């Protein structure tokens, strides 16, 4: 096989290097083009016939033009159907996508999400549950209703991102029960101020445990995402009030909480703080229940901007999705020390100091 001339190498290098973004696809296609070029184009079967050589040269030029035109047309077609909204600062291709016209009319303001690595997590003293059982909790709810009327409960949806995919911060109790940060309000509490106090009870660091940016940041309560109603003194709650119910016993509101660029969060030792990806929650009522599994639906109305640790926007809705080689998963951020001790005792009979 005769080695192609320098000019020929430049030609087919342009064909595969500029139009084949995938390295795997590019390498295999390079071999095919190289083989075809060397065997069929660079070595004419007739070397002594001047007329045939002239005709062959003209045909080869036409074929080069055809290959170049076809490759450009083909990859322009690919680019037109492959949509990506990775920002220009994070783009890693010489062929940016063709973006459609604006498609965000009548939507709320875009939400900025910061990476999970921006936040600091710690633990604080155990906060035991007020009720030993579900029946005891419902009994206390009934007593509250008799004295103060419908109970008001507020919970926050705190969102960050990992690998450009939204993650929800939630608490896990006893390795089985999941809940959002928040709790019921006292009868005399203002809705927003009372909710902020409940968030501080669950997640704010104690004393001078931490210092610096994000320690004393005020909670930014944004939109109400959903309202869930408890029609009776039962465990069932609904996103509507049944027609036959005129006096619901409890209303639970879910609020979107805008996390700042940095924040310090401390969790009671008997709880775990998890970062759960949206795809894990979606349609997963068996594990998370109807309220938590509905969060992806509630957040779908928003457009997101995903920022890196330097504050640069690296992706926007509909976003770049997970980075190559990474799989978003539920992450245990802090807490769960008591469960770990119990597991060690079961395995070893004691806890090593």
CSV table of C-alpha atoms in Angstrom, one decimal:
chain,number,residue,atom,x,y,z
A,1,UNK,CA,0.0,0.0,0.0
A,2,UNK,CA,1.4,3.4,-1.0
A,3,UNK,CA,1.4,6.1,1.6
A,4,UNK,CA,-0.8,9.1,0.6
A,5,UNK,CA,0.8,12.4,-0.2
A,6,UNK,CA,0.8,15.2,2.4
A,7,UNK,CA,-2.0,17.0,0.6
A,8,UNK,CA,-4.1,13.8,0.5
A,9,UNK,CA,-3.5,13.3,4.2
A,10,UNK,CA,-4.7,16.8,5.0
A,11,UNK,CA,-7.9,16.1,3.0
A,12,UNK,CA,-9.1,13.0,4.7
A,13,UNK,CA,-7.9,14.2,8.1
A,14,UNK,CA,-10.3,17.2,7.6
A,15,UNK,CA,-13.1,14.7,6.7
A,16,UNK,CA,-12.9,12.7,9.9
A,17,UNK,CA,-11.5,15.2,12.4
A,18,UNK,CA,-13.9,18.0,11.7
A,19,UNK,CA,-17.1,16.1,11.2
A,20,UNK,CA,-16.8,13.1,13.6
A,21,UNK,CA,-17.1,14.3,17.2
A,22,UNK,CA,-17.0,10.9,18.8
A,23,UNK,CA,-13.4,9.6,19.1
A,24,UNK,CA,-14.5,5.9,18.8
A,25,UNK,CA,-16.5,6.6,15.7
A,26,UNK,CA,-13.8,8.9,14.3
A,27,UNK,CA,-11.0,6.2,14.6
A,28,UNK,CA,-13.0,3.5,12.9
A,29,UNK,CA,-14.1,5.8,10.1
A,30,UNK,CA,-10.6,7.1,9.7
A,31,UNK,CA,-9.4,3.5,9.0
A,32,UNK,CA,-12.1,3.0,6.4
A,33,UNK,CA,-11.4,6.3,4.6
A,34,UNK,CA,-7.7,5.6,4.7
A,35,UNK,CA,-8.1,2.1,3.3
A,36,UNK,CA,-10.4,3.2,0.5
A,37,UNK,CA,-8.3,6.2,-0.4
A,38,UNK,CA,-5.0,4.2,-0.6
A,39,UNK,CA,-6.5,1.2,-2.5
A,40,UNK,CA,-8.9,2.9,-4.9
A,41,UNK,CA,-7.9,6.6,-5.3
A,42,UNK,CA,-4.2,7.0,-4.6
A,43,UNK,CA,-3.1,4.0,-6.7
A,44,UNK,CA,-4.6,4.1,-10.2
A,45,UNK,CA,-4.7,0.7,-12.0
A,46,UNK,CA,-3.2,2.3,-15.1
A,47,UNK,CA,0.1,4.2,-14.9
A,48,UNK,CA,1.2,4.5,-18.5
A,49,UNK,CA,-1.9,5.6,-20.3
A,50,UNK,CA,-1.9,9.4,-20.3
A,51,UNK,CA,-5.6,9.8,-21.4
A,52,UNK,CA,-6.9,7.4,-18.8
A,53,UNK,CA,-4.8,9.0,-16.1
A,54,UNK,CA,-6.3,12.5,-17.0
A,55,UNK,CA,-9.8,11.1,-16.9
A,56,UNK,CA,-9.0,9.3,-13.6
A,57,UNK,CA,-7.7,12.5,-12.1
A,58,UNK,CA,-10.8,14.4,-13.0
A,59,UNK,CA,-13.1,11.7,-11.6
A,60,UNK,CA,-11.1,11.6,-8.4
A,61,UNK,CA,-11.5,15.4,-8.0
A,62,UNK,CA,-15.3,15.1,-8.5
A,63,UNK,CA,-15.4,12.2,-6.0
A,64,UNK,CA,-13.5,14.3,-3.4
A,65,UNK,CA,-16.0,17.1,-3.8
A,66,UNK,CA,-18.9,14.6,-3.4
A,67,UNK,CA,-17.4,13.1,-0.3
A,68,UNK,CA,-16.9,16.6,1.2
A,69,UNK,CA,-20.4,17.7,0.4
A,70,UNK,CA,-22.0,14.5,1.7
A,71,UNK,CA,-20.1,14.6,4.9
A,72,UNK,CA,-21.1,18.2,5.6
A,73,UNK,CA,-24.7,17.5,4.7
A,74,UNK,CA,-24.8,14.4,6.9
A,75,UNK,CA,-23.3,16.0,10.0
A,76,UNK,CA,-25.3,19.1,9.7
A,77,UNK,CA,-28.4,16.8,9.7
A,78,UNK,CA,-27.1,15.1,12.9
A,79,UNK,CA,-26.5,18.5,14.5
A,80,UNK,CA,-30.0,19.7,13.7
A,81,UNK,CA,-31.6,16.8,15.6
A,82,UNK,CA,-29.2,16.6,18.5
A,83,UNK,CA,-30.1,19.3,21.0
A,84,UNK,CA,-27.8,20.3,23.8
A,85,UNK,CA,-28.1,23.3,26.1
A,86,UNK,CA,-24.6,23.1,27.6
A,87,UNK,CA,-23.6,26.8,27.9
A,88,UNK,CA,-21.0,28.3,25.6
A,89,UNK,CA,-18.5,28.5,28.4
A,90,UNK,CA,-18.7,24.8,29.1
A,91,UNK,CA,-19.1,23.6,25.4
A,92,UNK,CA,-16.5,21.1,24.4
A,93,UNK,CA,-17.2,20.7,20.7
A,94,UNK,CA,-16.4,22.8,17.7
A,95,UNK,CA,-19.9,22.2,16.3
A,96,UNK,CA,-22.4,23.9,18.6
A,97,UNK,CA,-26.0,22.8,18.4
A,98,UNK,CA,-28.7,24.5,16.5
A,99,UNK,CA,-31.0,26.0,19.1
A,100,UNK,CA,-34.7,26.5,18.6
A,101,UNK,CA,-36.7,29.7,19.2
A,102,UNK,CA,-37.6,30.7,22.7
A,103,UNK,CA,-39.9,28.2,24.4
A,104,UNK,CA,-40.3,29.5,28.0
A,105,UNK,CA,-43.4,31.7,27.9
A,106,UNK,CA,-45.5,32.0,31.0
A,107,UNK,CA,-43.0,30.2,33.2
A,108,UNK,CA,-41.7,31.3,36.6
A,109,UNK,CA,-38.2,32.8,37.1
A,110,UNK,CA,-35.3,30.5,36.4
A,111,UNK,CA,-33.9,28.9,39.5
A,112,UNK,CA,-30.1,28.7,40.1
A,113,UNK,CA,-28.8,25.5,41.6
A,114,UNK,CA,-25.4,25.2,43.3
A,115,UNK,CA,-23.3,22.1,43.5
A,116,UNK,CA,-23.6,19.8,46.5
A,117,UNK,CA,-19.9,20.3,47.2
A,118,UNK,CA,-20.6,24.0,48.1
A,119,UNK,CA,-22.4,23.0,51.3
A,120,UNK,CA,-21.0,21.9,54.7
A,121,UNK,CA,-22.8,19.3,56.7
A,122,UNK,CA,-22.5,18.4,60.4
A,123,UNK,CA,-24.4,16.8,63.3
A,124,UNK,CA,-25.9,18.0,66.5
A,125,UNK,CA,-27.7,16.5,69.5
A,126,UNK,CA,-30.4,13.9,69.0
A,127,UNK,CA,-34.0,15.1,68.5
A,128,UNK,CA,-36.3,12.2,69.5
A,129,UNK,CA,-39.7,11.9,67.9
A,130,UNK,CA,-42.5,13.4,69.9
A,131,UNK,CA,-44.7,10.3,69.5
A,132,UNK,CA,-43.8,6.7,70.0
A,133,UNK,CA,-46.2,5.4,67.4
A,134,UNK,CA,-48.5,6.5,64.5
A,135,UNK,CA,-51.6,6.1,66.7
A,136,UNK,CA,-50.1,8.4,69.3
A,137,UNK,CA,-49.4,11.0,66.7
A,138,UNK,CA,-52.9,10.9,65.4
A,139,UNK,CA,-54.2,11.1,68.9
A,140,UNK,CA,-52.2,14.3,69.5
A,141,UNK,CA,-53.5,15.7,66.2
A,142,UNK,CA,-57.0,15.1,67.4
A,143,UNK,CA,-56.3,17.0,70.7
A,144,UNK,CA,-54.7,19.8,68.7
A,145,UNK,CA,-57.8,20.1,66.4
A,146,UNK,CA,-60.2,20.2,69.4
A,147,UNK,CA,-58.3,23.1,71.0
A,148,UNK,CA,-56.8,25.0,68.0
A,149,UNK,CA,-58.6,23.9,64.9
A,150,UNK,CA,-56.8,22.7,61.7
A,151,UNK,CA,-53.1,22.0,62.1
A,152,UNK,CA,-50.7,23.9,59.8
A,153,UNK,CA,-47.6,22.1,58.7
A,154,UNK,CA,-44.8,23.5,56.5
A,155,UNK,CA,-42.0,21.5,54.8
A,156,UNK,CA,-39.2,22.7,52.6
A,157,UNK,CA,-38.0,21.4,49.2
A,158,UNK,CA,-34.2,22.2,49.3
A,159,UNK,CA,-32.6,21.6,45.9
A,160,UNK,CA,-29.0,21.4,44.9
A,161,UNK,CA,-27.3,19.6,42.0
A,162,UNK,CA,-24.8,16.8,41.4
A,163,UNK,CA,-23.5,16.1,37.9
A,164,UNK,CA,-26.0,18.7,36.6
A,165,UNK,CA,-29.0,16.8,37.9
A,166,UNK,CA,-31.3,18.2,40.7
A,167,UNK,CA,-31.1,16.5,44.1
A,168,UNK,CA,-33.5,17.0,46.9
A,169,UNK,CA,-32.2,17.2,50.5
A,170,UNK,CA,-34.4,15.1,52.8
A,171,UNK,CA,-34.2,13.5,56.2
A,172,UNK,CA,-34.2,9.7,56.9
A,173,UNK,CA,-35.4,8.4,60.2
A,174,UNK,CA,-34.7,4.9,61.4
A,175,UNK,CA,-33.3,3.8,58.0
A,176,UNK,CA,-36.9,3.6,56.7
A,177,UNK,CA,-38.9,6.8,57.0
A,178,UNK,CA,-38.2,9.7,54.7
A,179,UNK,CA,-39.4,13.3,55.3
A,180,UNK,CA,-38.7,16.8,54.2
A,181,UNK,CA,-37.2,19.4,56.6
A,182,UNK,CA,-39.9,21.2,58.5
A,183,UNK,CA,-42.7,20.5,61.0
A,184,UNK,CA,-46.1,21.7,62.2
A,185,UNK,CA,-46.5,25.3,63.4
A,186,UNK,CA,-47.5,26.4,66.8
A,187,UNK,CA,-51.0,27.9,67.0
A,188,UNK,CA,-49.7,31.4,67.6
A,189,UNK,CA,-46.9,31.3,65.0
A,190,UNK,CA,-46.8,33.4,61.8
A,191,UNK,CA,-46.6,31.1,58.8
A,192,UNK,CA,-43.2,32.2,57.3
A,193,UNK,CA,-41.5,33.1,60.6
A,194,UNK,CA,-42.7,30.0,62.3
A,195,UNK,CA,-41.5,27.9,59.3
A,196,UNK,CA,-38.1,29.4,59.5
A,197,UNK,CA,-37.9,28.5,63.2
A,198,UNK,CA,-38.8,24.9,62.4
A,199,UNK,CA,-36.1,24.8,59.7
A,200,UNK,CA,-33.5,26.1,62.1
A,201,UNK,CA,-34.5,23.5,64.7
A,202,UNK,CA,-33.9,20.8,62.1
A,203,UNK,CA,-30.9,22.0,60.1
A,204,UNK,CA,-29.2,25.1,61.7
A,205,UNK,CA,-25.8,24.6,63.3
A,206,UNK,CA,-25.6,25.0,67.1
A,207,UNK,CA,-23.6,27.8,68.7
A,208,UNK,CA,-20.1,28.3,67.3
A,209,UNK,CA,-19.8,24.9,65.8
A,210,UNK,CA,-19.1,26.5,62.4
A,211,UNK,CA,-18.0,29.9,61.3
A,212,UNK,CA,-17.7,31.6,57.9
A,213,UNK,CA,-20.0,32.1,54.9
A,214,UNK,CA,-23.3,30.4,55.1
A,215,UNK,CA,-23.5,29.8,58.8
A,216,UNK,CA,-26.1,32.5,59.7
A,217,UNK,CA,-27.8,32.8,56.2
A,218,UNK,CA,-31.5,33.6,56.4
A,219,UNK,CA,-33.8,31.0,54.8
A,220,UNK,CA,-35.2,32.2,51.5
A,221,UNK,CA,-38.8,30.8,51.2
A,222,UNK,CA,-40.0,31.0,47.6
A,223,UNK,CA,-43.1,29.5,46.0
A,224,UNK,CA,-45.7,27.2,47.5
A,225,UNK,CA,-45.3,24.0,45.5
A,226,UNK,CA,-48.2,22.0,46.8
A,227,UNK,CA,-50.9,21.7,49.5
A,228,UNK,CA,-51.8,18.3,51.0
A,229,UNK,CA,-55.0,17.9,53.1
A,230,UNK,CA,-55.8,15.4,55.8
A,231,UNK,CA,-59.6,15.0,55.8
A,232,UNK,CA,-59.8,12.8,59.0
A,233,UNK,CA,-57.6,11.7,61.9
A,234,UNK,CA,-55.9,9.1,59.6
A,235,UNK,CA,-52.6,8.7,57.9
A,236,UNK,CA,-54.1,9.4,54.4
A,237,UNK,CA,-53.5,12.9,52.9
A,238,UNK,CA,-54.6,14.1,49.5
A,239,UNK,CA,-53.6,17.0,47.2
A,240,UNK,CA,-57.3,18.1,47.2
A,241,UNK,CA,-60.1,18.3,49.7
A,242,UNK,CA,-62.7,15.6,49.1
A,243,UNK,CA,-66.2,16.9,48.3
A,244,UNK,CA,-67.8,15.5,51.4
A,245,UNK,CA,-65.2,17.1,53.7
A,246,UNK,CA,-65.9,20.6,55.0
A,247,UNK,CA,-63.5,20.7,58.0
A,248,UNK,CA,-60.0,19.2,57.1
A,249,UNK,CA,-57.9,18.3,60.1
A,250,UNK,CA,-54.5,19.3,58.7
A,251,UNK,CA,-53.0,21.2,55.8
A,252,UNK,CA,-49.4,20.6,54.8
A,253,UNK,CA,-47.7,23.0,52.5
A,254,UNK,CA,-44.5,22.3,50.5
A,255,UNK,CA,-42.4,25.4,49.8
A,256,UNK,CA,-39.5,25.8,47.4
A,257,UNK,CA,-36.4,26.9,49.4
A,258,UNK,CA,-33.8,28.7,47.4
A,259,UNK,CA,-30.4,27.6,48.8
A,260,UNK,CA,-27.7,30.2,48.7
A,261,UNK,CA,-24.3,29.8,47.2
A,262,UNK,CA,-23.0,28.4,50.5
A,263,UNK,CA,-24.8,27.0,53.5
A,264,UNK,CA,-23.9,25.1,56.7
A,265,UNK,CA,-26.4,22.4,57.7
A,266,UNK,CA,-26.4,20.4,60.9
A,267,UNK,CA,-28.6,17.3,61.4
A,268,UNK,CA,-29.7,15.6,64.6
A,269,UNK,CA,-27.6,12.4,65.2
A,270,UNK,CA,-30.6,10.1,65.1
A,271,UNK,CA,-31.4,11.2,61.5
A,272,UNK,CA,-29.6,11.1,58.2
A,273,UNK,CA,-29.5,13.9,55.6
A,274,UNK,CA,-29.7,12.5,52.1
A,275,UNK,CA,-29.4,14.1,48.7
A,276,UNK,CA,-31.9,12.2,46.5
A,277,UNK,CA,-31.9,12.7,42.7
A,278,UNK,CA,-35.1,13.5,41.0
A,279,UNK,CA,-35.1,10.3,38.9
A,280,UNK,CA,-35.0,8.3,42.1
A,281,UNK,CA,-38.1,10.0,43.5
A,282,UNK,CA,-40.1,9.9,40.2
A,283,UNK,CA,-42.9,7.3,40.2
A,284,UNK,CA,-41.4,5.6,43.3
A,285,UNK,CA,-44.3,5.7,45.7
A,286,UNK,CA,-43.5,2.3,47.1
A,287,UNK,CA,-40.3,3.7,48.7
A,288,UNK,CA,-41.0,7.4,49.2
A,289,UNK,CA,-44.8,7.7,49.3
A,290,UNK,CA,-47.1,9.8,47.2
A,291,UNK,CA,-46.0,13.2,48.5
A,292,UNK,CA,-42.2,12.9,48.0
A,293,UNK,CA,-42.6,11.0,44.7
A,294,UNK,CA,-44.6,13.9,43.3
A,295,UNK,CA,-41.8,16.4,43.8
A,296,UNK,CA,-40.4,15.9,40.2
A,297,UNK,CA,-43.8,16.8,38.9
A,298,UNK,CA,-43.9,19.9,41.1
A,299,UNK,CA,-40.4,21.1,40.0
A,300,UNK,CA,-41.0,20.5,36.3
A,301,UNK,CA,-42.5,24.0,35.9
A,302,UNK,CA,-39.1,25.6,36.6
A,303,UNK,CA,-36.1,26.1,34.4
A,304,UNK,CA,-32.8,25.6,36.2
A,305,UNK,CA,-29.3,26.9,35.8
A,306,UNK,CA,-26.6,24.6,37.1
A,307,UNK,CA,-23.5,26.4,38.5
A,308,UNK,CA,-20.1,24.9,39.3
A,309,UNK,CA,-18.0,25.7,42.4
A,310,UNK,CA,-16.5,28.7,40.7
A,311,UNK,CA,-20.0,30.2,40.1
A,312,UNK,CA,-20.0,29.6,36.3
A,313,UNK,CA,-23.2,28.4,34.6
A,314,UNK,CA,-22.3,25.0,33.1
A,315,UNK,CA,-25.8,23.8,32.1
A,316,UNK,CA,-29.3,25.0,31.8
A,317,UNK,CA,-32.7,23.4,31.4
A,318,UNK,CA,-33.2,21.0,29.7
A,319,UNK,CA,-29.6,20.7,30.6
A,320,UNK,CA,-26.6,18.5,29.9
A,321,UNK,CA,-27.7,15.7,32.2
A,322,UNK,CA,-25.2,13.5,34.0
A,323,UNK,CA,-21.6,13.9,32.9
A,324,UNK,CA,-20.0,11.0,31.1
A,325,UNK,CA,-18.9,8.2,33.4
A,326,UNK,CA,-21.1,9.3,36.3
A,327,UNK,CA,-24.3,8.0,37.7
A,328,UNK,CA,-26.3,10.2,40.0
A,329,UNK,CA,-27.4,8.4,43.2
A,330,UNK,CA,-28.7,9.0,46.7
A,331,UNK,CA,-25.9,10.3,48.8
A,332,UNK,CA,-25.7,10.1,52.6
A,333,UNK,CA,-24.5,13.5,53.6
A,334,UNK,CA,-24.4,13.3,57.4
A,335,UNK,CA,-26.0,11.6,60.4
A,336,UNK,CA,-26.9,8.0,61.1
A,337,UNK,CA,-24.2,7.5,63.7
A,338,UNK,CA,-26.6,5.6,66.0
A,339,UNK,CA,-27.6,3.2,63.2
A,340,UNK,CA,-23.9,2.6,62.5
A,341,UNK,CA,-23.2,1.8,66.1
A,342,UNK,CA,-26.1,-0.6,66.2
A,343,UNK,CA,-24.9,-2.4,63.1
A,344,UNK,CA,-21.4,-2.7,64.6
A,345,UNK,CA,-22.8,-4.1,67.8
A,346,UNK,CA,-24.8,-6.7,65.9
A,347,UNK,CA,-21.7,-7.7,63.8
A,348,UNK,CA,-19.0,-7.6,66.5
A,349,UNK,CA,-20.8,-7.5,69.8
A,350,UNK,CA,-19.2,-4.2,70.7
A,351,UNK,CA,-18.1,-0.8,69.3
A,352,UNK,CA,-14.4,-0.2,68.9
A,353,UNK,CA,-13.2,3.0,70.3
